[in-house]
């Protein structure tokens, strides 16, 4: 019995170099140009730049300290484990303990680098401009297995691009490859049908938001997928986050 490693870098200890093999199965009808393109695709990982990002938790700092602190640290620890970032929880606890309660609400960001370095930033929390959040539905789909949508990080280009496509809306609803509504760029999505409130399941590609998790545990929300096209037919919409809580919403732009 033997195996042939594919797309695997093999270290030569004598020279401290790696050898990475890439190829393809050649058959009689194979096209040389297509086979060459396939090798290029398989080897692209060697030249593709690695995204640099931090893991991130955004929390509310108020007169009583950090809201939902335990939930946020639980999520940060889970993401750190998934990405392989070193995370020492008691260091994060000590960092948060060093903060004085804020008389006015502040936006607190706890960041964890790839090297395991923790830092905090906080700024005044701006007041909501509108009583009802106006939402657009994006026409560019996201992948439900994209880890940058399933974990909270500082890599936000996909969110920024979605917002740029809809400058007239307060926020944008993301849609996955199955045409299911997922979440907005800064909050989880909730919708009411009859007397029940629902939120898209995490399998659809959204973030396990702290406010969402608490609402699920309290029985206020139930997970259920919804086609983006059906959002116009629900009885009520809302956006949910740990930072700003539960806010009513409405559609102002639908998909073309």
Short mmCIF file of N, CA, C and O in Angstrom, two decimals, residues 170 187 229:
data_model
loop_
_atom_site.label_atom_id
_atom_site.label_comp_id
_atom_site.label_asym_id
_atom_site.label_seq_id
_atom_site.Cartn_x
_atom_site.Cartn_y
_atom_site.Cartn_z
N UNK A 170 -29.43 52.15 4.20
CA UNK A 170 -28.66 52.17 5.45
C UNK A 170 -27.78 50.93 5.57
O UNK A 170 -26.69 50.98 6.14
N UNK A 187 -25.18 43.28 10.74
CA UNK A 187 -26.12 42.73 11.72
C UNK A 187 -26.73 41.44 11.18
O UNK A 187 -26.66 41.15 9.99
N UNK A 229 -36.10 36.68 -2.55
CA UNK A 229 -37.26 37.23 -3.25
C UNK A 229 -38.51 37.25 -2.38
O UNK A 229 -39.44 38.02 -2.64
#
